[in-house]
mmCIF file with all atom_site columns, C-alpha atoms in Angstrom:
data_model
loop_
_atom_site.group_PDB
_atom_site.id
_atom_site.type_symbol
_atom_site.label_atom_id
_atom_site.label_alt_id
_atom_site.label_comp_id
_atom_site.label_asym_id
_atom_site.label_entity_id
_atom_site.label_seq_id
_atom_site.pdbx_PDB_ins_code
_atom_site.Cartn_x
_atom_site.Cartn_y
_atom_site.Cartn_z
_atom_site.occupancy
_atom_site.B_iso_or_equiv
_atom_site.pdbx_formal_charge
_atom_site.auth_seq_id
_atom_site.auth_comp_id
_atom_site.auth_asym_id
_atom_site.auth_atom_id
_atom_site.pdbx_PDB_model_num
ATOM 1   C CA . MET Q 1 1   ? 19.416 231.454 133.808 1.00 80.00 ? 59  MET Q CA 1
ATOM 2   C CA . THR Q 1 2   ? 15.755 230.399 133.821 1.00 85.00 ? 60  THR Q CA 1
ATOM 3   C CA . ALA Q 1 3   ? 16.621 227.181 132.024 1.00 85.00 ? 61  ALA Q CA 1
ATOM 4   C CA . LEU Q 1 4   ? 19.450 226.497 134.469 1.00 86.00 ? 62  LEU Q CA 1
ATOM 5   C CA . LEU Q 1 5   ? 17.165 227.049 137.439 1.00 89.00 ? 63  LEU Q CA 1
ATOM 6   C CA . ARG Q 1 6   ? 14.601 224.662 135.992 1.00 91.00 ? 64  ARG Q CA 1
ATOM 7   C CA . TYR Q 1 7   ? 17.344 222.118 135.340 1.00 85.00 ? 65  TYR Q CA 1
ATOM 8   C CA . GLN Q 1 8   ? 18.695 222.366 138.895 1.00 89.00 ? 66  GLN Q CA 1
ATOM 9   C CA . ALA Q 1 9   ? 15.201 222.225 140.382 1.00 91.00 ? 67  ALA Q CA 1
ATOM 10  C CA . ALA Q 1 10  ? 14.407 219.122 138.329 1.00 91.00 ? 68  ALA Q CA 1
ATOM 11  C CA . LEU Q 1 11  ? 17.620 217.462 139.495 1.00 87.00 ? 69  LEU Q CA 1
ATOM 12  C CA . LEU Q 1 12  ? 16.762 218.238 143.105 1.00 90.00 ? 70  LEU Q CA 1
ATOM 13  C CA . ALA Q 1 13  ? 13.196 216.995 142.807 1.00 89.00 ? 71  ALA Q CA 1
ATOM 14  C CA . ARG Q 1 14  ? 14.170 213.738 141.085 1.00 89.00 ? 72  ARG Q CA 1
ATOM 15  C CA . SER Q 1 15  ? 17.076 212.970 143.390 1.00 86.00 ? 73  SER Q CA 1
ATOM 16  C CA . HIS Q 1 16  ? 14.901 212.953 146.537 1.00 87.00 ? 74  HIS Q CA 1
ATOM 17  C CA . ARG Q 1 17  ? 17.905 214.410 148.378 1.00 90.00 ? 75  ARG Q CA 1
ATOM 18  C CA . TRP Q 1 18  ? 15.554 217.135 149.578 1.00 91.00 ? 76  TRP Q CA 1
ATOM 19  C CA . LEU Q 1 19  ? 13.758 214.609 151.764 1.00 93.00 ? 77  LEU Q CA 1
ATOM 20  C CA . PRO Q 1 20  ? 16.224 214.504 154.714 1.00 93.00 ? 78  PRO Q CA 1
ATOM 21  C CA . PRO Q 1 21  ? 16.263 218.327 155.094 1.00 94.00 ? 79  PRO Q CA 1
ATOM 22  C CA . LEU Q 1 22  ? 12.466 218.331 154.891 1.00 94.00 ? 80  LEU Q CA 1
ATOM 23  C CA . LEU Q 1 23  ? 12.184 215.648 157.580 1.00 95.00 ? 81  LEU Q CA 1
ATOM 24  C CA . LEU Q 1 24  ? 14.683 217.458 159.794 1.00 94.00 ? 82  LEU Q CA 1
ATOM 25  C CA . TYR Q 1 25  ? 12.797 220.737 159.450 1.00 95.00 ? 83  TYR Q CA 1
ATOM 26  C CA . GLY Q 1 26  ? 9.551  218.940 160.263 1.00 93.00 ? 84  GLY Q CA 1
ATOM 27  C CA . ALA Q 1 27  ? 11.215 217.380 163.302 1.00 94.00 ? 85  ALA Q CA 1
ATOM 28  C CA . PHE Q 1 28  ? 12.451 220.781 164.457 1.00 92.00 ? 86  PHE Q CA 1
ATOM 29  C CA . LEU Q 1 29  ? 8.947  222.201 164.265 1.00 93.00 ? 87  LEU Q CA 1
ATOM 30  C CA . GLY Q 1 30  ? 7.309  219.111 165.737 1.00 91.00 ? 88  GLY Q CA 1
ATOM 31  C CA . ILE Q 1 31  ? 9.602  219.121 168.761 1.00 90.00 ? 89  ILE Q CA 1
ATOM 32  C CA . GLY Q 1 32  ? 10.001 222.855 169.350 1.00 87.00 ? 90  GLY Q CA 1
ATOM 33  C CA . VAL Q 1 33  ? 6.585  224.245 168.423 1.00 87.00 ? 91  VAL Q CA 1
ATOM 34  C CA . GLN Q 1 34  ? 3.350  223.301 170.139 1.00 87.00 ? 92  GLN Q CA 1
ATOM 35  C CA . SER Q 1 35  ? -0.162 224.613 169.750 1.00 87.00 ? 93  SER Q CA 1
ATOM 36  C CA . GLY Q 1 36  ? -0.959 227.423 172.140 1.00 87.00 ? 94  GLY Q CA 1
ATOM 37  C CA . GLN Q 1 37  ? 2.597  228.664 172.661 1.00 92.00 ? 95  GLN Q CA 1
ATOM 38  C CA . PRO Q 1 38  ? 3.266  232.439 172.367 1.00 94.00 ? 96  PRO Q CA 1
ATOM 39  C CA . ILE Q 1 39  ? 3.339  233.318 168.686 1.00 95.00 ? 97  ILE Q CA 1
ATOM 40  C CA . LEU Q 1 40  ? 6.532  235.393 168.627 1.00 95.00 ? 98  LEU Q CA 1
ATOM 41  C CA . ASP Q 1 41  ? 8.534  232.777 170.514 1.00 94.00 ? 99  ASP Q CA 1
ATOM 42  C CA . SER Q 1 42  ? 7.348  230.060 168.141 1.00 95.00 ? 100 SER Q CA 1
ATOM 43  C CA . LEU Q 1 43  ? 8.062  232.155 165.054 1.00 96.00 ? 101 LEU Q CA 1
ATOM 44  C CA . GLY Q 1 44  ? 11.583 232.844 166.298 1.00 95.00 ? 102 GLY Q CA 1
ATOM 45  C CA . TYR Q 1 45  ? 12.226 229.137 166.809 1.00 94.00 ? 103 TYR Q CA 1
ATOM 46  C CA . ALA Q 1 46  ? 10.837 228.273 163.379 1.00 95.00 ? 104 ALA Q CA 1
ATOM 47  C CA . ALA Q 1 47  ? 13.044 230.881 161.716 1.00 95.00 ? 105 ALA Q CA 1
ATOM 48  C CA . ALA Q 1 48  ? 16.182 229.682 163.516 1.00 95.00 ? 106 ALA Q CA 1
ATOM 49  C CA . ALA Q 1 49  ? 15.465 226.096 162.446 1.00 94.00 ? 107 ALA Q CA 1
ATOM 50  C CA . LEU Q 1 50  ? 15.626 227.144 158.807 1.00 95.00 ? 108 LEU Q CA 1
ATOM 51  C CA . LEU Q 1 51  ? 19.277 228.250 158.915 1.00 96.00 ? 109 LEU Q CA 1
ATOM 52  C CA . PRO Q 1 52  ? 20.939 224.796 159.029 1.00 95.00 ? 110 PRO Q CA 1
ATOM 53  C CA . ILE Q 1 53  ? 18.328 223.491 156.596 1.00 96.00 ? 111 ILE Q CA 1
ATOM 54  C CA . ALA Q 1 54  ? 19.298 226.135 154.034 1.00 96.00 ? 112 ALA Q CA 1
ATOM 55  C CA . ALA Q 1 55  ? 23.000 225.329 154.478 1.00 95.00 ? 113 ALA Q CA 1
ATOM 56  C CA . TRP Q 1 56  ? 22.266 221.624 153.976 1.00 95.00 ? 114 TRP Q CA 1
ATOM 57  C CA . LEU Q 1 57  ? 20.224 222.311 150.850 1.00 96.00 ? 115 LEU Q CA 1
ATOM 58  C CA . VAL Q 1 58  ? 23.091 224.314 149.359 1.00 96.00 ? 116 VAL Q CA 1
ATOM 59  C CA . ARG Q 1 59  ? 25.371 221.332 149.824 1.00 93.00 ? 117 ARG Q CA 1
ATOM 60  C CA . VAL Q 1 60  ? 22.770 219.078 148.219 1.00 94.00 ? 118 VAL Q CA 1
ATOM 61  C CA . CYS Q 1 61  ? 22.363 221.336 145.197 1.00 93.00 ? 119 CYS Q CA 1
ATOM 62  C CA . VAL Q 1 62  ? 26.037 222.078 144.521 1.00 91.00 ? 120 VAL Q CA 1
ATOM 63  C CA . THR Q 1 63  ? 26.967 218.377 144.688 1.00 90.00 ? 121 THR Q CA 1
ATOM 64  C CA . GLN Q 1 64  ? 23.919 216.689 143.150 1.00 85.00 ? 122 GLN Q CA 1
ATOM 65  C CA . GLU Q 1 65  ? 24.961 216.984 139.506 1.00 80.00 ? 123 GLU Q CA 1
ATOM 66  C CA . PRO Q 1 66  ? 27.144 214.245 137.973 1.00 76.00 ? 124 PRO Q CA 1
ATOM 67  C CA . ALA Q 1 67  ? 30.591 215.523 137.053 1.00 75.00 ? 125 ALA Q CA 1
ATOM 68  C CA . ALA Q 1 68  ? 30.130 214.914 133.331 1.00 75.00 ? 126 ALA Q CA 1
ATOM 69  C CA . ALA Q 1 69  ? 26.780 216.723 133.258 1.00 76.00 ? 127 ALA Q CA 1
ATOM 70  C CA . ARG Q 1 70  ? 28.196 219.633 135.228 1.00 77.00 ? 128 ARG Q CA 1
ATOM 71  C CA . ASP Q 1 71  ? 31.121 219.925 132.819 1.00 70.00 ? 129 ASP Q CA 1
ATOM 72  C CA . CYS Q 1 72  ? 28.728 220.006 129.861 1.00 78.00 ? 130 CYS Q CA 1
ATOM 73  C CA . ALA Q 1 73  ? 26.598 222.713 131.436 1.00 74.00 ? 131 ALA Q CA 1
ATOM 74  C CA . ALA Q 1 74  ? 29.694 224.705 132.405 1.00 72.00 ? 132 ALA Q CA 1
ATOM 75  C CA . ALA Q 1 75  ? 31.015 224.491 128.861 1.00 78.00 ? 133 ALA Q CA 1
ATOM 76  C CA . ALA Q 1 76  ? 27.703 225.767 127.516 1.00 74.00 ? 134 ALA Q CA 1
ATOM 77  C CA . VAL Q 1 77  ? 26.989 228.693 129.860 1.00 76.00 ? 135 VAL Q CA 1
ATOM 78  C CA . GLY Q 1 78  ? 30.031 228.995 132.122 1.00 80.00 ? 136 GLY Q CA 1
ATOM 79  C CA . PRO Q 1 79  ? 30.783 227.398 135.510 1.00 85.00 ? 137 PRO Q CA 1
ATOM 80  C CA . ALA Q 1 80  ? 29.872 230.542 137.464 1.00 88.00 ? 138 ALA Q CA 1
ATOM 81  C CA . ARG Q 1 81  ? 26.326 230.587 136.138 1.00 89.00 ? 139 ARG Q CA 1
ATOM 82  C CA . VAL Q 1 82  ? 25.921 226.866 136.764 1.00 89.00 ? 140 VAL Q CA 1
ATOM 83  C CA . HIS Q 1 83  ? 27.068 227.291 140.351 1.00 91.00 ? 141 HIS Q CA 1
ATOM 84  C CA . LEU Q 1 84  ? 24.846 230.343 140.842 1.00 93.00 ? 142 LEU Q CA 1
ATOM 85  C CA . ALA Q 1 85  ? 21.833 228.383 139.619 1.00 93.00 ? 143 ALA Q CA 1
ATOM 86  C CA . ALA Q 1 86  ? 22.583 225.605 142.112 1.00 94.00 ? 144 ALA Q CA 1
ATOM 87  C CA . VAL Q 1 87  ? 22.835 228.043 145.031 1.00 95.00 ? 145 VAL Q CA 1
ATOM 88  C CA . LEU Q 1 88  ? 19.666 229.892 144.024 1.00 96.00 ? 146 LEU Q CA 1
ATOM 89  C CA . THR Q 1 89  ? 17.819 226.598 143.725 1.00 96.00 ? 147 THR Q CA 1
ATOM 90  C CA . ALA Q 1 90  ? 18.859 225.718 147.261 1.00 96.00 ? 148 ALA Q CA 1
ATOM 91  C CA . LEU Q 1 91  ? 17.694 229.093 148.559 1.00 96.00 ? 149 LEU Q CA 1
ATOM 92  C CA . GLY Q 1 92  ? 14.385 228.686 146.754 1.00 96.00 ? 150 GLY Q CA 1
ATOM 93  C CA . ALA Q 1 93  ? 13.920 225.232 148.254 1.00 96.00 ? 151 ALA Q CA 1
ATOM 94  C CA . ALA Q 1 94  ? 14.649 226.586 151.744 1.00 96.00 ? 152 ALA Q CA 1
ATOM 95  C CA . LEU Q 1 95  ? 12.088 229.352 151.294 1.00 96.00 ? 153 LEU Q CA 1
ATOM 96  C CA . LEU Q 1 96  ? 9.614  226.826 149.927 1.00 96.00 ? 154 LEU Q CA 1
ATOM 97  C CA . LEU Q 1 97  ? 9.942  224.957 153.215 1.00 94.00 ? 155 LEU Q CA 1
ATOM 98  C CA . GLY Q 1 98  ? 10.119 227.992 155.472 1.00 95.00 ? 156 GLY Q CA 1
ATOM 99  C CA . THR Q 1 99  ? 7.115  229.893 154.153 1.00 96.00 ? 157 THR Q CA 1
ATOM 100 C CA . PRO Q 1 100 ? 4.405  227.292 154.835 1.00 96.00 ? 158 PRO Q CA 1
ATOM 101 C CA . GLY Q 1 101 ? 6.209  226.309 158.031 1.00 95.00 ? 159 GLY Q CA 1
ATOM 102 C CA . THR Q 1 102 ? 6.041  229.878 159.296 1.00 96.00 ? 160 THR Q CA 1
ATOM 103 C CA . LEU Q 1 103 ? 2.401  230.234 158.301 1.00 96.00 ? 161 LEU Q CA 1
ATOM 104 C CA . LEU Q 1 104 ? 1.542  226.981 160.075 1.00 95.00 ? 162 LEU Q CA 1
ATOM 105 C CA . VAL Q 1 105 ? 3.336  228.106 163.222 1.00 95.00 ? 163 VAL Q CA 1
ATOM 106 C CA . ALA Q 1 106 ? 1.465  231.413 163.172 1.00 94.00 ? 164 ALA Q CA 1
ATOM 107 C CA . ALA Q 1 107 ? -1.843 229.597 162.751 1.00 94.00 ? 165 ALA Q CA 1
ATOM 108 C CA . VAL Q 1 108 ? -1.423 227.258 165.742 1.00 94.00 ? 166 VAL Q CA 1
ATOM 109 C CA . SER Q 1 109 ? 0.258  229.687 168.158 1.00 94.00 ? 167 SER Q CA 1
ATOM 110 C CA . ASP Q 1 110 ? -1.298 231.837 170.860 1.00 92.00 ? 168 ASP Q CA 1
ATOM 111 C CA . PRO Q 1 111 ? -1.465 235.501 169.738 1.00 94.00 ? 169 PRO Q CA 1
ATOM 112 C CA . HIS Q 1 112 ? -0.328 236.838 173.094 1.00 90.00 ? 170 HIS Q CA 1
ATOM 113 C CA . SER Q 1 113 ? 2.907  237.808 174.795 1.00 87.00 ? 171 SER Q CA 1
ATOM 114 C CA . ALA Q 1 114 ? 4.967  235.331 176.785 1.00 89.00 ? 172 ALA Q CA 1
ATOM 115 C CA . ASP Q 1 115 ? 3.143  236.270 180.014 1.00 86.00 ? 173 ASP Q CA 1
ATOM 116 C CA . HIS Q 1 116 ? -0.226 236.112 178.206 1.00 84.00 ? 174 HIS Q CA 1
ATOM 117 C CA . GLN Q 1 117 ? -0.990 239.670 179.307 1.00 88.00 ? 175 GLN Q CA 1
ATOM 118 C CA . HIS Q 1 118 ? -0.641 241.470 175.957 1.00 89.00 ? 176 HIS Q CA 1
ATOM 119 C CA . GLU Q 1 119 ? -2.305 240.653 172.662 1.00 93.00 ? 177 GLU Q CA 1
ATOM 120 C CA . VAL Q 1 120 ? -0.032 240.329 169.633 1.00 93.00 ? 178 VAL Q CA 1
ATOM 121 C CA . PRO Q 1 121 ? -1.364 241.313 166.187 1.00 94.00 ? 179 PRO Q CA 1
ATOM 122 C CA . VAL Q 1 122 ? -1.206 238.140 164.127 1.00 95.00 ? 180 VAL Q CA 1
ATOM 123 C CA . PRO Q 1 123 ? -0.709 239.714 160.653 1.00 95.00 ? 181 PRO Q CA 1
ATOM 124 C CA . GLU Q 1 124 ? 2.234  241.836 161.819 1.00 96.00 ? 182 GLU Q CA 1
ATOM 125 C CA . ALA Q 1 125 ? 3.741  238.934 163.762 1.00 96.00 ? 183 ALA Q CA 1
ATOM 126 C CA . THR Q 1 126 ? 3.406  236.655 160.743 1.00 96.00 ? 184 THR Q CA 1
ATOM 127 C CA . VAL Q 1 127 ? 5.161  239.167 158.479 1.00 97.00 ? 185 VAL Q CA 1
ATOM 128 C CA . ALA Q 1 128 ? 7.952  239.573 161.034 1.00 97.00 ? 186 ALA Q CA 1
ATOM 129 C CA . GLY Q 1 129 ? 8.259  235.788 161.266 1.00 96.00 ? 187 GLY Q CA 1
ATOM 130 C CA . LEU Q 1 130 ? 8.465  235.463 157.491 1.00 97.00 ? 188 LEU Q CA 1
ATOM 131 C CA . LEU Q 1 131 ? 11.162 238.159 157.299 1.00 97.00 ? 189 LEU Q CA 1
ATOM 132 C CA . ALA Q 1 132 ? 13.145 236.438 160.052 1.00 97.00 ? 190 ALA Q CA 1
ATOM 133 C CA . ALA Q 1 133 ? 12.810 233.119 158.215 1.00 97.00 ? 191 ALA Q CA 1
ATOM 134 C CA . VAL Q 1 134 ? 14.113 234.709 155.014 1.00 97.00 ? 192 VAL Q CA 1
ATOM 135 C CA . ALA Q 1 135 ? 17.029 236.231 156.945 1.00 97.00 ? 193 ALA Q CA 1
ATOM 136 C CA . CYS Q 1 136 ? 17.943 232.843 158.415 1.00 96.00 ? 194 CYS Q CA 1
ATOM 137 C CA . ALA Q 1 137 ? 17.600 231.158 155.030 1.00 97.00 ? 195 ALA Q CA 1
ATOM 138 C CA . LEU Q 1 138 ? 19.883 233.752 153.460 1.00 97.00 ? 196 LEU Q CA 1
ATOM 139 C CA . LEU Q 1 139 ? 22.559 233.347 156.118 1.00 96.00 ? 197 LEU Q CA 1
ATOM 140 C CA . GLY Q 1 140 ? 22.290 229.575 155.853 1.00 95.00 ? 198 GLY Q CA 1
ATOM 141 C CA . THR Q 1 141 ? 22.782 229.948 152.116 1.00 97.00 ? 199 THR Q CA 1
ATOM 142 C CA . ALA Q 1 142 ? 25.909 232.028 152.753 1.00 96.00 ? 200 ALA Q CA 1
ATOM 143 C CA . VAL Q 1 143 ? 27.248 229.328 155.063 1.00 96.00 ? 201 VAL Q CA 1
ATOM 144 C CA . GLY Q 1 144 ? 26.544 226.616 152.523 1.00 94.00 ? 202 GLY Q CA 1
ATOM 145 C CA . ALA Q 1 145 ? 28.170 228.584 149.715 1.00 94.00 ? 203 ALA Q CA 1
ATOM 146 C CA . LEU Q 1 146 ? 31.361 229.133 151.716 1.00 93.00 ? 204 LEU Q CA 1
ATOM 147 C CA . CYS Q 1 147 ? 31.658 225.647 153.203 1.00 93.00 ? 205 CYS Q CA 1
ATOM 148 C CA . ASN Q 1 148 ? 31.193 223.492 150.115 1.00 90.00 ? 206 ASN Q CA 1
ATOM 149 C CA . ARG Q 1 149 ? 32.551 223.268 146.590 1.00 83.00 ? 207 ARG Q CA 1
ATOM 150 C CA . PRO Q 1 150 ? 34.456 224.980 145.141 1.00 87.00 ? 208 PRO Q CA 1
ATOM 151 C CA . LEU Q 1 151 ? 36.007 226.177 148.433 1.00 84.00 ? 209 LEU Q CA 1
ATOM 152 C CA . LEU Q 1 152 ? 35.823 222.846 150.253 1.00 81.00 ? 210 LEU Q CA 1
ATOM 153 C CA . ARG Q 1 153 ? 35.622 219.852 147.950 1.00 77.00 ? 211 ARG Q CA 1
ATOM 154 C CA . ARG Q 1 154 ? 36.097 216.899 150.300 1.00 81.00 ? 212 ARG Q CA 1
ATOM 155 C CA . PRO Q 1 155 ? 32.926 215.737 152.105 1.00 79.00 ? 213 PRO Q CA 1
ATOM 156 C CA . GLY Q 1 156 ? 35.010 214.822 155.144 1.00 79.00 ? 214 GLY Q CA 1
ATOM 157 C CA . TRP Q 1 157 ? 35.729 218.534 155.616 1.00 83.00 ? 215 TRP Q CA 1
ATOM 158 C CA . ALA Q 1 158 ? 32.739 220.176 153.980 1.00 85.00 ? 216 ALA Q CA 1
ATOM 159 C CA . ILE Q 1 159 ? 29.963 218.436 155.922 1.00 87.00 ? 217 ILE Q CA 1
ATOM 160 C CA . PRO Q 1 160 ? 31.230 218.991 159.495 1.00 90.00 ? 218 PRO Q CA 1
ATOM 161 C CA . VAL Q 1 161 ? 32.418 222.519 158.695 1.00 91.00 ? 219 VAL Q CA 1
ATOM 162 C CA . THR Q 1 162 ? 29.007 223.372 157.252 1.00 89.00 ? 220 THR Q CA 1
ATOM 163 C CA . MET Q 1 163 ? 27.183 222.118 160.331 1.00 89.00 ? 221 MET Q CA 1
ATOM 164 C CA . LEU Q 1 164 ? 29.608 223.795 162.730 1.00 92.00 ? 222 LEU Q CA 1
ATOM 165 C CA . ALA Q 1 165 ? 29.423 227.102 160.876 1.00 91.00 ? 223 ALA Q CA 1
ATOM 166 C CA . ALA Q 1 166 ? 25.616 226.943 160.799 1.00 90.00 ? 224 ALA Q CA 1
ATOM 167 C CA . LEU Q 1 167 ? 25.576 226.398 164.550 1.00 90.00 ? 225 LEU Q CA 1
ATOM 168 C CA . LEU Q 1 168 ? 27.993 229.242 165.208 1.00 90.00 ? 226 LEU Q CA 1
ATOM 169 C CA . VAL Q 1 169 ? 26.141 231.829 163.136 1.00 90.00 ? 227 VAL Q CA 1
ATOM 170 C CA . SER Q 1 170 ? 22.893 230.745 164.798 1.00 86.00 ? 228 SER Q CA 1
ATOM 171 C CA . VAL Q 1 171 ? 24.094 231.480 168.339 1.00 85.00 ? 229 VAL Q CA 1
ATOM 172 C CA . ALA Q 1 172 ? 26.750 234.172 167.863 1.00 85.00 ? 230 ALA Q CA 1
ATOM 173 C CA . GLY Q 1 173 ? 25.689 237.496 169.319 1.00 79.00 ? 231 GLY Q CA 1
ATOM 174 C CA . ALA Q 1 174 ? 26.932 239.425 166.283 1.00 86.00 ? 232 ALA Q CA 1
ATOM 175 C CA . SER Q 1 175 ? 25.007 237.243 163.830 1.00 91.00 ? 233 SER Q CA 1
ATOM 176 C CA . PRO Q 1 176 ? 22.206 239.039 161.966 1.00 94.00 ? 234 PRO Q CA 1
ATOM 177 C CA . ALA Q 1 177 ? 20.184 235.822 161.980 1.00 93.00 ? 235 ALA Q CA 1
ATOM 178 C CA . ASN Q 1 178 ? 20.527 235.707 165.753 1.00 94.00 ? 236 ASN Q CA 1
ATOM 179 C CA . ALA Q 1 179 ? 19.405 239.338 165.876 1.00 94.00 ? 237 ALA Q CA 1
ATOM 180 C CA . ALA Q 1 180 ? 16.327 238.564 163.780 1.00 95.00 ? 238 ALA Q CA 1
ATOM 181 C CA . VAL Q 1 181 ? 15.353 235.662 166.027 1.00 95.00 ? 239 VAL Q CA 1
ATOM 182 C CA . SER Q 1 182 ? 16.168 237.551 169.230 1.00 93.00 ? 240 SER Q CA 1
ATOM 183 C CA . GLY Q 1 183 ? 13.998 240.440 168.080 1.00 94.00 ? 241 GLY Q CA 1
ATOM 184 C CA . LEU Q 1 184 ? 11.009 238.116 167.936 1.00 94.00 ? 242 LEU Q CA 1
ATOM 185 C CA . VAL Q 1 185 ? 11.769 236.408 171.238 1.00 93.00 ? 243 VAL Q CA 1
ATOM 186 C CA . ASP Q 1 186 ? 12.462 239.677 173.066 1.00 93.00 ? 244 ASP Q CA 1
ATOM 187 C CA . GLY Q 1 187 ? 9.318  241.196 171.598 1.00 93.00 ? 245 GLY Q CA 1
ATOM 188 C CA . SER Q 1 188 ? 7.340  238.303 173.036 1.00 92.00 ? 246 SER Q CA 1
ATOM 189 C CA . LEU Q 1 189 ? 8.069  239.593 176.545 1.00 90.00 ? 247 LEU Q CA 1
ATOM 190 C CA . SER Q 1 190 ? 6.002  242.726 175.938 1.00 87.00 ? 248 SER Q CA 1
ATOM 191 C CA . GLY Q 1 191 ? 3.922  241.710 172.938 1.00 86.00 ? 249 GLY Q CA 1
ATOM 192 C CA . THR Q 1 192 ? 5.802  244.096 170.652 1.00 89.00 ? 250 THR Q CA 1
ATOM 193 C CA . VAL Q 1 193 ? 6.375  243.160 167.019 1.00 92.00 ? 251 VAL Q CA 1
ATOM 194 C CA . THR Q 1 194 ? 9.646  244.391 165.517 1.00 91.00 ? 252 THR Q CA 1
ATOM 195 C CA . MET Q 1 195 ? 10.341 243.940 161.834 1.00 95.00 ? 253 MET Q CA 1
ATOM 196 C CA . PRO Q 1 196 ? 13.870 242.494 161.316 1.00 94.00 ? 254 PRO Q CA 1
ATOM 197 C CA . LEU Q 1 197 ? 14.684 244.752 158.365 1.00 96.00 ? 255 LEU Q CA 1
ATOM 198 C CA . LEU Q 1 198 ? 18.334 245.420 159.257 1.00 96.00 ? 256 LEU Q CA 1
ATOM 199 C CA . PRO Q 1 199 ? 19.140 241.730 159.873 1.00 95.00 ? 257 PRO Q CA 1
ATOM 200 C CA . LEU Q 1 200 ? 17.422 240.921 156.583 1.00 96.00 ? 258 LEU Q CA 1
ATOM 201 C CA . ALA Q 1 201 ? 19.554 243.446 154.711 1.00 97.00 ? 259 ALA Q CA 1
ATOM 202 C CA . LEU Q 1 202 ? 22.754 242.174 156.347 1.00 96.00 ? 260 LEU Q CA 1
ATOM 203 C CA . THR Q 1 203 ? 22.007 238.534 155.603 1.00 96.00 ? 261 THR Q CA 1
ATOM 204 C CA . ALA Q 1 204 ? 21.133 239.404 152.010 1.00 97.00 ? 262 ALA Q CA 1
ATOM 205 C CA . ALA Q 1 205 ? 24.511 241.120 151.648 1.00 97.00 ? 263 ALA Q CA 1
ATOM 206 C CA . ALA Q 1 206 ? 26.264 238.134 153.241 1.00 95.00 ? 264 ALA Q CA 1
ATOM 207 C CA . ALA Q 1 207 ? 24.519 235.674 150.936 1.00 96.00 ? 265 ALA Q CA 1
ATOM 208 C CA . ALA Q 1 208 ? 25.284 237.772 147.865 1.00 96.00 ? 266 ALA Q CA 1
ATOM 209 C CA . GLY Q 1 209 ? 28.948 238.128 148.806 1.00 96.00 ? 267 GLY Q CA 1
ATOM 210 C CA . ALA Q 1 210 ? 29.435 234.461 149.673 1.00 95.00 ? 268 ALA Q CA 1
ATOM 211 C CA . THR Q 1 211 ? 27.703 233.327 146.501 1.00 95.00 ? 269 THR Q CA 1
ATOM 212 C CA . ALA Q 1 212 ? 29.709 235.738 144.350 1.00 94.00 ? 270 ALA Q CA 1
ATOM 213 C CA . LEU Q 1 213 ? 32.948 234.418 145.849 1.00 93.00 ? 271 LEU Q CA 1
ATOM 214 C CA . ALA Q 1 214 ? 31.935 230.801 145.304 1.00 92.00 ? 272 ALA Q CA 1
ATOM 215 C CA . CYS Q 1 215 ? 30.910 231.495 141.716 1.00 90.00 ? 273 CYS Q CA 1
ATOM 216 C CA . ALA Q 1 216 ? 34.176 233.316 141.003 1.00 90.00 ? 274 ALA Q CA 1
ATOM 217 C CA . LEU Q 1 217 ? 36.206 230.424 142.406 1.00 88.00 ? 275 LEU Q CA 1
ATOM 218 C CA . SER Q 1 218 ? 34.158 227.899 140.460 1.00 83.00 ? 276 SER Q CA 1
ATOM 219 C CA . SER Q 1 219 ? 35.266 229.653 137.262 1.00 73.00 ? 277 SER Q CA 1
ATOM 220 C CA . ARG Q 1 220 ? 38.930 229.582 138.245 1.00 70.00 ? 278 ARG Q CA 1
ATOM 221 C CA . ARG Q 1 221 ? 38.938 225.980 139.428 1.00 56.00 ? 279 ARG Q CA 1
ATOM 222 C CA . SER Q 1 222 ? 36.867 224.505 136.616 1.00 52.00 ? 280 SER Q CA 1
#
């Protein structure tokens, strides 16, 4: 699996298809986060921005390999493992974007509540922001795994369905990613930091289940 992950990461790096998600994430942060804003509000926005980025990166990684090369790798180690490596590479890339983004947001934000009456501990807020970012990245990975190959093979369906699904799970009240972000934003009203441990566990389960289903179908449809 290590060799497959290195192979997928090398494909992603050389293809430069990571650049549009990177620019979009930078645009999200540049537009929605400004120096001096309440830290918990900014961290919640930064985490939410990572969800569609993760879904996009999954699409990039599961479609970046030429068909002949993918067939060779699948013949050598099995299509499920090849697909798993692609999804894990996408998740790693999303976290590679989200971690420094979250740290930057924490560094430039105001460590106070939304009304500027209560001080917010920066280390705890930063950890909560990182956990929320991971939760959003995991749910975005689940969306990408379910909305692209092998479940949806045609770009005309896969791309709009991926974006629509990412939007829905971002705003739906029952979404664990929404709960993680809302916990930060609601905590900003009183300056209270809440660790999004339950949303993180739920998104991890969703990502694992979606990825397992996609890998199983990749074996059957190869």
